[in-house]
Amino acid sequence: MFDDILINFGLNVSEYHIRPFGSGLINYTYKISGANHSYILQQINVAVFKRPDHIDSNLVLIKEYFDKHNPGYLFVAPLKNQKGKSIIQAADGKFYRLFPFIEGSHTVNFLQDTKEAYSAAVQFGRFTRLLNHFDISKLEYTLPDFHNLKLRVTQFEQALKTAEPRKLEQAAKEVKAANDHINILHTYNLFTTNNEIPLRVIHHDTKINNVLFDKDQNALCIVDLDTVMPGYYLSDVGDMMRTYLSPANEEEKDLDKIIIRTDFFRAIYKGYMSEMSNILTETEKQYFTFSGKLMIYMQGLRFLTDFLNNDIYYGTQYEGHNLIRAKNQFKLLEGYINAEPVFREIIAGVDKELLTTANGI
């Protein structure tokens, strides 16, 4: 069914084998394997990304910037077809891009080693650092209000008004947790309303399977760039905290498995700050630990809101799935807040290490 698409990119259909690829939940992805070259074909989910052209224009601009200022940086941009277009609309009306497949690379879905966390954090930090002088006003918002906590709280409050009494009763503990931690919104409002920290070019979706690794588990580059747009660096760091610190992910039903691995916090901090320490403002640095609370709380709210709204956004596999996810995230948030004193000690120690290295001592 992809014959016309491959022909559009000048590929001989008979020379390639096509199969589904990866574990992404948003876009549909396929590997196009050939004797000499392999590619990744991706169909953009327009139910989520309403303007595929905005994704395309962002990536074109960023690639041009890297080609000019950092040509050696591995930026996995979509390829152009025979007409010079990097996004095409097929006969069925769907939008597709073709990417080069990075040979010798692989992804991981679960972090087992702090080396992986450190290396991934370096890559996300490097991406933002290298784009420090990029004019962010040129970028489109591919997912407007994606990490807008104020909006997520408003949606939660609306859901409370319309939810079935039975669901409100089932989620009473999580509703209380959401309200008990509303101070996270107050802090968010403080730095957004007062413009305390700048917008930067960030990835917005830093889960570990958006990083390509080599055979030695060194991160090569970041992928799945559809959500690249202006945002606060806290989104990238916070999403790493949310998805790297616990050995159990957001689907885990056994809440006793939701624990905080402080050595992974250290790996994230050291990796990211090795790239961004001289870029971030002093005010931005003060919010580093807050980033984890921000993203964990926001995701917990979103799962809880969707449960109260009868699961209209996130796919579910069983009754109460989104409530379990919400319980999971609020347990993670509790553990994260309890670990903050340790986080502060780690930050002080790593800052001393980085300063010593910078001074050549």
mmCIF file of C-alpha atoms in Angstrom:
data_model
loop_
_atom_site.group_PDB
_atom_site.id
_atom_site.type_symbol
_atom_site.label_atom_id
_atom_site.label_comp_id
_atom_site.label_asym_id
_atom_site.label_seq_id
_atom_site.Cartn_x
_atom_site.Cartn_y
_atom_site.Cartn_z
ATOM 1 C CA MET A 1 0.000 0.000 0.000
ATOM 2 C CA PHE A 2 3.075 2.232 0.197
ATOM 3 C CA ASP A 3 4.165 1.781 -3.405
ATOM 4 C CA ASP A 4 3.213 5.295 -4.513
ATOM 5 C CA ILE A 5 4.982 6.801 -1.515
ATOM 6 C CA LEU A 6 8.257 4.971 -2.133
ATOM 7 C CA ILE A 7 8.136 5.829 -5.826
ATOM 8 C CA ASN A 8 7.640 9.455 -4.796
ATOM 9 C CA PHE A 9 11.021 9.277 -3.083
ATOM 10 C CA GLY A 10 12.692 7.585 -6.047
ATOM 11 C CA LEU A 11 12.845 4.124 -4.487
ATOM 12 C CA ASN A 12 12.321 0.909 -6.434
ATOM 13 C CA VAL A 13 9.511 -0.811 -4.562
ATOM 14 C CA SER A 14 10.632 -4.321 -5.505
ATOM 15 C CA GLU A 15 13.976 -3.811 -3.738
ATOM 16 C CA TYR A 16 12.549 -3.099 -0.288
ATOM 17 C CA HIS A 17 10.750 -4.951 2.484
ATOM 18 C CA ILE A 18 8.298 -3.052 4.696
ATOM 19 C CA ARG A 19 7.342 -3.926 8.267
ATOM 20 C CA PRO A 20 5.936 -2.088 11.318
ATOM 21 C CA PHE A 21 8.657 -0.620 13.512
ATOM 22 C CA GLY A 22 9.006 0.686 17.063
ATOM 23 C CA SER A 23 6.581 1.067 19.957
ATOM 24 C CA GLY A 24 5.298 4.613 19.461
ATOM 25 C CA LEU A 25 1.657 5.254 20.290
ATOM 26 C CA ILE A 26 1.040 8.399 18.235
ATOM 27 C CA ASN A 27 2.405 8.068 14.707
ATOM 28 C CA TYR A 28 2.477 4.895 12.607
ATOM 29 C CA THR A 29 6.057 3.891 11.851
ATOM 30 C CA TYR A 30 7.560 1.389 9.419
ATOM 31 C CA LYS A 31 11.051 0.220 8.546
ATOM 32 C CA ILE A 32 11.859 0.094 4.834
ATOM 33 C CA SER A 33 14.694 -2.428 4.462
ATOM 34 C CA GLY A 34 16.809 -2.821 1.360
ATOM 35 C CA ALA A 35 20.057 -4.558 0.401
ATOM 36 C CA ASN A 36 22.099 -1.344 0.568
ATOM 37 C CA HIS A 37 19.986 1.195 2.417
ATOM 38 C CA SER A 38 17.225 1.220 4.991
ATOM 39 C CA TYR A 39 14.746 3.929 5.880
ATOM 40 C CA ILE A 40 12.068 4.803 8.411
ATOM 41 C CA LEU A 41 8.659 5.711 6.971
ATOM 42 C CA GLN A 42 6.295 7.532 9.276
ATOM 43 C CA GLN A 43 2.652 8.447 8.908
ATOM 44 C CA ILE A 44 1.725 11.544 10.896
ATOM 45 C CA ASN A 45 -1.294 11.151 13.152
ATOM 46 C CA VAL A 46 -3.363 14.181 12.168
ATOM 47 C CA ALA A 47 -5.820 13.510 14.985
ATOM 48 C CA VAL A 48 -3.006 14.656 17.301
ATOM 49 C CA PHE A 49 -0.945 16.894 15.023
ATOM 50 C CA LYS A 50 -3.538 19.043 13.284
ATOM 51 C CA ARG A 51 -0.986 20.852 11.111
ATOM 52 C CA PRO A 52 1.615 18.429 9.701
ATOM 53 C CA ASP A 53 3.058 21.318 7.700
ATOM 54 C CA HIS A 54 4.054 22.972 10.968
ATOM 55 C CA ILE A 55 6.099 19.926 11.954
ATOM 56 C CA ASP A 56 7.746 19.933 8.567
ATOM 57 C CA SER A 57 8.573 23.639 8.528
ATOM 58 C CA ASN A 58 10.131 23.417 12.009
ATOM 59 C CA LEU A 59 12.400 20.531 11.045
ATOM 60 C CA VAL A 60 13.426 22.167 7.774
ATOM 61 C CA LEU A 61 14.443 25.351 9.599
ATOM 62 C CA ILE A 62 16.358 23.482 12.278
ATOM 63 C CA LYS A 63 18.160 21.310 9.739
ATOM 64 C CA GLU A 64 19.213 24.399 7.797
ATOM 65 C CA TYR A 65 20.530 25.910 11.020
ATOM 66 C CA PHE A 66 22.531 22.795 11.909
ATOM 67 C CA ASP A 67 23.892 22.476 8.367
ATOM 68 C CA LYS A 68 25.202 26.031 8.633
ATOM 69 C CA HIS A 69 26.417 26.169 12.229
ATOM 70 C CA ASN A 70 27.010 22.548 13.336
ATOM 71 C CA PRO A 71 27.249 20.354 10.216
ATOM 72 C CA GLY A 72 28.729 17.452 12.192
ATOM 73 C CA TYR A 73 25.738 17.158 14.503
ATOM 74 C CA LEU A 74 23.651 14.043 13.866
ATOM 75 C CA PHE A 75 20.199 15.459 13.223
ATOM 76 C CA VAL A 76 17.838 12.840 11.808
ATOM 77 C CA ALA A 77 15.764 15.063 9.532
ATOM 78 C CA PRO A 78 13.240 13.797 6.971
ATOM 79 C CA LEU A 79 14.533 13.264 3.464
ATOM 80 C CA LYS A 80 13.313 15.264 0.487
ATOM 81 C CA ASN A 81 11.445 13.568 -2.347
ATOM 82 C CA GLN A 82 12.079 14.064 -6.045
ATOM 83 C CA LYS A 83 10.215 17.370 -5.955
ATOM 84 C CA GLY A 84 12.197 18.682 -3.007
ATOM 85 C CA LYS A 85 9.427 18.105 -0.452
ATOM 86 C CA SER A 86 10.124 16.479 2.914
ATOM 87 C CA ILE A 87 6.482 15.741 3.645
ATOM 88 C CA ILE A 88 3.998 14.297 1.175
ATOM 89 C CA GLN A 89 0.280 13.742 1.142
ATOM 90 C CA ALA A 90 -0.573 10.337 -0.312
ATOM 91 C CA ALA A 91 -3.589 9.475 -2.434
ATOM 92 C CA ASP A 92 -5.478 8.461 0.723
ATOM 93 C CA GLY A 93 -5.002 11.965 2.119
ATOM 94 C CA LYS A 94 -2.557 10.869 4.812
ATOM 95 C CA PHE A 95 0.786 12.583 5.418
ATOM 96 C CA TYR A 96 4.131 10.764 5.350
ATOM 97 C CA ARG A 97 7.844 11.436 5.884
ATOM 98 C CA LEU A 98 10.870 9.282 5.062
ATOM 99 C CA PHE A 99 13.930 9.276 7.315
ATOM 100 C CA PRO A 100 17.327 7.638 6.926
ATOM 101 C CA PHE A 101 17.755 4.615 9.179
ATOM 102 C CA ILE A 102 20.822 5.028 11.385
ATOM 103 C CA GLU A 103 22.710 1.781 10.931
ATOM 104 C CA GLY A 104 24.025 0.154 14.081
ATOM 105 C CA SER A 105 21.526 2.001 16.240
ATOM 106 C CA HIS A 106 18.772 0.728 18.479
ATOM 107 C CA THR A 107 16.298 2.030 21.055
ATOM 108 C CA VAL A 108 15.545 0.875 24.591
ATOM 109 C CA ASN A 109 12.194 0.962 26.353
ATOM 110 C CA PHE A 110 13.396 0.480 29.934
ATOM 111 C CA LEU A 111 16.446 2.020 31.593
ATOM 112 C CA GLN A 112 18.679 -0.491 33.340
ATOM 113 C CA ASP A 113 21.877 1.538 33.700
ATOM 114 C CA THR A 114 22.713 5.069 34.800
ATOM 115 C CA LYS A 115 25.076 5.277 31.830
ATOM 116 C CA GLU A 116 22.051 5.258 29.517
ATOM 117 C CA ALA A 117 20.321 7.974 31.524
ATOM 118 C CA TYR A 118 23.454 10.128 31.578
ATOM 119 C CA SER A 119 24.085 9.691 27.868
ATOM 120 C CA ALA A 120 20.464 10.477 26.972
ATOM 121 C CA ALA A 121 20.494 13.597 29.152
ATOM 122 C CA VAL A 122 23.669 14.753 27.392
ATOM 123 C CA GLN A 123 21.940 14.414 24.023
ATOM 124 C CA PHE A 124 18.839 16.363 25.031
ATOM 125 C CA GLY A 125 20.990 19.044 26.632
ATOM 126 C CA ARG A 126 23.267 19.257 23.594
ATOM 127 C CA PHE A 127 20.301 19.675 21.256
ATOM 128 C CA THR A 128 19.059 22.718 23.170
ATOM 129 C CA ARG A 129 22.555 24.124 23.658
ATOM 130 C CA LEU A 130 23.399 23.999 19.970
ATOM 131 C CA LEU A 131 20.154 25.832 19.216
ATOM 132 C CA ASN A 132 20.749 28.485 21.857
ATOM 133 C CA HIS A 133 21.074 31.243 19.239
ATOM 134 C CA PHE A 134 18.314 29.949 16.967
ATOM 135 C CA ASP A 135 15.466 32.423 16.477
ATOM 136 C CA ILE A 136 12.605 30.590 18.200
ATOM 137 C CA SER A 137 10.066 33.048 16.803
ATOM 138 C CA LYS A 138 10.434 31.175 13.503
ATOM 139 C CA LEU A 139 9.081 27.941 15.001
ATOM 140 C CA GLU A 140 5.462 26.838 14.995
ATOM 141 C CA TYR A 141 3.750 25.293 18.021
ATOM 142 C CA THR A 142 3.007 21.787 16.747
ATOM 143 C CA LEU A 143 1.018 20.963 19.906
ATOM 144 C CA PRO A 144 -0.233 24.234 21.396
ATOM 145 C CA ASP A 145 -0.461 24.215 25.219
ATOM 146 C CA PHE A 146 1.124 20.759 25.356
ATOM 147 C CA HIS A 147 2.794 21.388 28.731
ATOM 148 C CA ASN A 148 0.561 24.198 29.954
ATOM 149 C CA LEU A 149 -0.143 23.236 33.560
ATOM 150 C CA LYS A 150 -2.656 26.031 34.022
ATOM 151 C CA LEU A 151 -4.760 24.546 31.214
ATOM 152 C CA ARG A 152 -4.441 21.004 32.629
ATOM 153 C CA VAL A 153 -5.699 22.185 36.029
ATOM 154 C CA THR A 154 -8.623 23.969 34.382
ATOM 155 C CA GLN A 155 -9.505 20.779 32.474
ATOM 156 C CA PHE A 156 -9.319 18.804 35.715
ATOM 157 C CA GLU A 157 -11.628 21.259 37.495
ATOM 158 C CA GLN A 158 -14.119 21.050 34.624
ATOM 159 C CA ALA A 159 -14.028 17.252 34.790
ATOM 160 C CA LEU A 160 -14.858 17.380 38.509
ATOM 161 C CA LYS A 161 -18.069 19.249 37.667
ATOM 162 C CA THR A 162 -19.267 16.771 35.052
ATOM 163 C CA ALA A 163 -17.947 13.413 36.278
ATOM 164 C CA GLU A 164 -20.296 10.645 37.354
ATOM 165 C CA PRO A 165 -20.677 10.382 41.166
ATOM 166 C CA ARG A 166 -19.420 6.793 40.987
ATOM 167 C CA LYS A 167 -16.171 7.924 39.365
ATOM 168 C CA LEU A 168 -15.695 10.763 41.829
ATOM 169 C CA GLU A 169 -16.020 8.261 44.644
ATOM 170 C CA GLN A 170 -13.541 5.844 43.054
ATOM 171 C CA ALA A 171 -11.010 8.631 42.497
ATOM 172 C CA ALA A 172 -11.531 10.467 45.802
ATOM 173 C CA LYS A 173 -7.983 9.812 47.033
ATOM 174 C CA GLU A 174 -6.418 10.980 43.760
ATOM 175 C CA VAL A 175 -8.654 14.065 43.609
ATOM 176 C CA LYS A 176 -7.441 14.946 47.096
ATOM 177 C CA ALA A 177 -3.825 14.431 46.027
ATOM 178 C CA ALA A 178 -4.347 16.692 43.015
ATOM 179 C CA ASN A 179 -5.740 19.418 45.242
ATOM 180 C CA ASP A 180 -3.111 18.918 47.954
ATOM 181 C CA HIS A 181 -0.339 19.625 45.440
ATOM 182 C CA ILE A 182 -1.916 22.679 43.837
ATOM 183 C CA ASN A 183 1.103 24.688 45.047
ATOM 184 C CA ILE A 184 2.904 23.235 42.007
ATOM 185 C CA LEU A 185 0.538 25.277 39.840
ATOM 186 C CA HIS A 186 1.276 28.370 41.917
ATOM 187 C CA THR A 187 5.011 27.992 41.283
ATOM 188 C CA TYR A 188 4.368 27.376 37.588
ATOM 189 C CA ASN A 189 2.260 30.536 37.402
ATOM 190 C CA LEU A 190 5.032 32.485 39.120
ATOM 191 C CA PHE A 191 7.705 31.904 36.500
ATOM 192 C CA THR A 192 5.377 31.909 33.490
ATOM 193 C CA THR A 193 3.391 35.023 34.389
ATOM 194 C CA ASN A 194 6.484 37.000 35.402
ATOM 195 C CA ASN A 195 8.571 35.734 32.456
ATOM 196 C CA GLU A 196 11.275 34.690 34.894
ATOM 197 C CA ILE A 197 12.822 32.141 32.563
ATOM 198 C CA PRO A 198 13.234 32.152 28.765
ATOM 199 C CA LEU A 199 11.696 29.948 26.135
ATOM 200 C CA ARG A 200 14.164 27.668 24.361
ATOM 201 C CA VAL A 201 14.088 25.117 21.545
ATOM 202 C CA ILE A 202 13.342 21.855 23.336
ATOM 203 C CA HIS A 203 12.216 18.345 22.440
ATOM 204 C CA HIS A 204 9.174 18.086 24.773
ATOM 205 C CA ASP A 205 9.108 14.253 24.804
ATOM 206 C CA THR A 206 12.301 12.943 26.383
ATOM 207 C CA LYS A 207 11.297 9.363 27.166
ATOM 208 C CA ILE A 208 14.156 6.971 26.643
ATOM 209 C CA ASN A 209 12.866 5.355 23.441
ATOM 210 C CA ASN A 210 13.273 8.718 21.701
ATOM 211 C CA VAL A 211 17.037 8.242 21.899
ATOM 212 C CA LEU A 212 19.137 6.104 19.545
ATOM 213 C CA PHE A 213 21.969 4.128 21.160
ATOM 214 C CA ASP A 214 25.000 2.328 19.726
ATOM 215 C CA LYS A 215 26.032 -1.210 20.665
ATOM 216 C CA ASP A 216 27.899 0.073 23.727
ATOM 217 C CA GLN A 217 24.800 1.919 24.996
ATOM 218 C CA ASN A 218 26.179 5.343 24.144
ATOM 219 C CA ALA A 219 23.463 7.733 22.949
ATOM 220 C CA LEU A 220 23.950 8.726 19.316
ATOM 221 C CA CYS A 221 21.135 11.229 18.790
ATOM 222 C CA ILE A 222 17.535 12.057 19.593
ATOM 223 C CA VAL A 223 14.586 11.187 17.341
ATOM 224 C CA ASP A 224 10.795 11.655 17.115
ATOM 225 C CA LEU A 225 11.128 15.395 16.663
ATOM 226 C CA ASP A 226 7.478 16.237 15.958
ATOM 227 C CA THR A 227 7.116 17.962 19.323
ATOM 228 C CA VAL A 228 10.179 20.188 18.887
ATOM 229 C CA MET A 229 8.977 23.744 19.504
ATOM 230 C CA PRO A 230 9.556 26.631 21.927
ATOM 231 C CA GLY A 231 9.189 25.714 25.586
ATOM 232 C CA TYR A 232 10.799 25.820 29.010
ATOM 233 C CA TYR A 233 13.799 23.557 29.523
ATOM 234 C CA LEU A 234 11.949 22.224 32.572
ATOM 235 C CA SER A 235 9.711 20.193 30.242
ATOM 236 C CA ASP A 236 12.627 18.153 28.912
ATOM 237 C CA VAL A 237 14.347 17.677 32.261
ATOM 238 C CA GLY A 238 11.081 17.003 34.078
ATOM 239 C CA ASP A 239 9.995 14.375 31.576
ATOM 240 C CA MET A 240 13.309 12.585 32.070
ATOM 241 C CA MET A 241 12.700 12.654 35.825
ATOM 242 C CA ARG A 242 9.196 11.316 35.343
ATOM 243 C CA THR A 243 10.199 8.450 33.080
ATOM 244 C CA TYR A 244 13.782 7.582 34.162
ATOM 245 C CA LEU A 245 13.802 7.697 37.965
ATOM 246 C CA SER A 246 11.493 4.774 38.726
ATOM 247 C CA PRO A 247 12.262 1.255 37.474
ATOM 248 C CA ALA A 248 8.500 0.822 36.969
ATOM 249 C CA ASN A 249 6.715 2.858 34.320
ATOM 250 C CA GLU A 250 3.313 4.578 34.381
ATOM 251 C CA GLU A 251 1.509 1.311 33.553
ATOM 252 C CA GLU A 252 2.611 -0.448 36.752
ATOM 253 C CA LYS A 253 -0.283 -1.524 38.987
ATOM 254 C CA ASP A 254 1.866 -2.552 41.969
ATOM 255 C CA LEU A 255 2.524 0.834 43.557
ATOM 256 C CA ASP A 256 5.201 -0.648 45.833
ATOM 257 C CA LYS A 257 7.398 -0.840 42.739
ATOM 258 C CA ILE A 258 7.205 2.924 42.256
ATOM 259 C CA ILE A 259 10.462 4.052 43.840
ATOM 260 C CA ILE A 260 12.961 6.848 43.215
ATOM 261 C CA ARG A 261 16.439 5.894 42.038
ATOM 262 C CA THR A 262 18.556 8.826 43.220
ATOM 263 C CA ASP A 263 21.559 7.595 41.249
ATOM 264 C CA PHE A 264 19.501 8.123 38.099
ATOM 265 C CA PHE A 265 18.715 11.673 39.232
ATOM 266 C CA ARG A 266 22.447 12.244 39.498
ATOM 267 C CA ALA A 267 22.991 10.842 36.004
ATOM 268 C CA ILE A 268 20.302 13.118 34.532
ATOM 269 C CA TYR A 269 21.598 16.208 36.308
ATOM 270 C CA LYS A 270 25.247 15.618 35.462
ATOM 271 C CA GLY A 271 24.494 14.710 31.835
ATOM 272 C CA TYR A 272 22.199 17.629 31.147
ATOM 273 C CA MET A 273 24.260 20.217 32.992
ATOM 274 C CA SER A 274 27.468 19.078 31.309
ATOM 275 C CA GLU A 275 25.917 20.656 28.205
ATOM 276 C CA MET A 276 23.678 23.367 29.630
ATOM 277 C CA SER A 277 25.404 24.664 32.776
ATOM 278 C CA ASN A 278 26.871 27.679 30.972
ATOM 279 C CA ILE A 279 23.649 28.317 29.012
ATOM 280 C CA LEU A 280 20.961 28.292 31.694
ATOM 281 C CA THR A 281 20.351 31.438 33.711
ATOM 282 C CA GLU A 282 20.769 31.313 37.476
ATOM 283 C CA THR A 283 16.988 31.585 37.820
ATOM 284 C CA GLU A 284 16.464 28.624 35.487
ATOM 285 C CA LYS A 285 18.867 26.533 37.543
ATOM 286 C CA GLN A 286 16.854 27.210 40.685
ATOM 287 C CA TYR A 287 13.888 25.410 39.103
ATOM 288 C CA PHE A 288 15.804 22.275 38.082
ATOM 289 C CA THR A 289 14.397 20.041 40.833
ATOM 290 C CA PHE A 290 10.948 21.603 40.445
ATOM 291 C CA SER A 291 10.864 20.303 36.865
ATOM 292 C CA GLY A 292 10.225 16.762 38.056
ATOM 293 C CA LYS A 293 7.319 17.807 40.254
ATOM 294 C CA LEU A 294 5.882 19.825 37.388
ATOM 295 C CA MET A 295 5.854 17.011 34.858
ATOM 296 C CA ILE A 296 4.832 14.206 37.227
ATOM 297 C CA TYR A 297 1.970 16.275 38.639
ATOM 298 C CA MET A 298 0.824 17.331 35.186
ATOM 299 C CA GLN A 299 0.755 13.758 33.903
ATOM 300 C CA GLY A 300 -1.058 12.544 36.994
ATOM 301 C CA LEU A 301 -3.653 15.255 36.450
ATOM 302 C CA ARG A 302 -4.081 14.316 32.802
ATOM 303 C CA PHE A 303 -4.649 10.631 33.595
ATOM 304 C CA LEU A 304 -7.077 11.520 36.388
ATOM 305 C CA THR A 305 -8.956 13.997 34.206
ATOM 306 C CA ASP A 306 -9.290 11.428 31.446
ATOM 307 C CA PHE A 307 -10.646 8.856 33.898
ATOM 308 C CA LEU A 308 -13.263 11.354 35.100
ATOM 309 C CA ASN A 309 -14.115 12.173 31.460
ATOM 310 C CA ASN A 310 -14.724 8.477 30.633
ATOM 311 C CA ASP A 311 -11.375 7.876 28.898
ATOM 312 C CA ILE A 312 -11.750 10.098 25.852
ATOM 313 C CA TYR A 313 -8.031 10.755 25.237
ATOM 314 C CA TYR A 314 -5.736 7.974 26.417
ATOM 315 C CA GLY A 315 -6.309 4.465 25.174
ATOM 316 C CA THR A 316 -7.253 1.986 27.886
ATOM 317 C CA GLN A 317 -6.922 -1.784 28.197
ATOM 318 C CA TYR A 318 -9.238 -2.382 31.131
ATOM 319 C CA GLU A 319 -11.797 -0.674 33.365
ATOM 320 C CA GLY A 320 -10.136 1.954 35.526
ATOM 321 C CA HIS A 321 -6.881 1.921 33.543
ATOM 322 C CA ASN A 322 -6.468 5.701 33.647
ATOM 323 C CA LEU A 323 -7.200 5.763 37.367
ATOM 324 C CA ILE A 324 -4.413 3.227 37.930
ATOM 325 C CA ARG A 325 -2.100 5.434 35.865
ATOM 326 C CA ALA A 326 -3.085 8.436 37.979
ATOM 327 C CA LYS A 327 -2.452 6.497 41.221
ATOM 328 C CA ASN A 328 0.930 5.504 39.804
ATOM 329 C CA GLN A 329 1.926 9.103 39.038
ATOM 330 C CA PHE A 330 0.796 10.521 42.370
ATOM 331 C CA LYS A 331 2.788 7.789 44.150
ATOM 332 C CA LEU A 332 5.785 8.794 42.036
ATOM 333 C CA LEU A 333 5.218 12.438 42.931
ATOM 334 C CA GLU A 334 5.133 11.586 46.641
ATOM 335 C CA GLY A 335 8.425 9.711 46.364
ATOM 336 C CA TYR A 336 9.980 12.518 44.340
ATOM 337 C CA ILE A 337 9.051 15.176 46.900
ATOM 338 C CA ASN A 338 10.404 13.015 49.755
ATOM 339 C CA ALA A 339 13.715 12.665 47.893
ATOM 340 C CA GLU A 340 14.218 16.410 47.338
ATOM 341 C CA PRO A 341 16.731 16.824 50.211
ATOM 342 C CA VAL A 342 18.889 14.118 48.604
ATOM 343 C CA PHE A 343 18.492 15.793 45.209
ATOM 344 C CA ARG A 344 19.836 19.048 46.616
ATOM 345 C CA GLU A 345 22.907 17.259 48.002
ATOM 346 C CA ILE A 346 23.473 15.594 44.622
ATOM 347 C CA ILE A 347 23.221 18.909 42.783
ATOM 348 C CA ALA A 348 25.756 20.533 45.110
ATOM 349 C CA GLY A 349 28.186 17.659 44.628
ATOM 350 C CA VAL A 350 27.867 17.529 40.857
ATOM 351 C CA ASP A 351 28.181 21.323 40.561
ATOM 352 C CA LYS A 352 31.474 21.070 42.430
ATOM 353 C CA GLU A 353 32.639 18.320 40.047
ATOM 354 C CA LEU A 354 31.697 20.311 36.958
ATOM 355 C CA LEU A 355 33.406 23.430 38.281
ATOM 356 C CA THR A 356 36.562 21.481 39.037
ATOM 357 C CA THR A 357 36.530 20.000 35.519
ATOM 358 C CA ALA A 358 35.933 23.421 33.950
ATOM 359 C CA ASN A 359 38.898 24.854 35.841
ATOM 360 C CA GLY A 360 41.102 21.987 34.751
ATOM 361 C CA ILE A 361 41.845 20.940 38.316
#
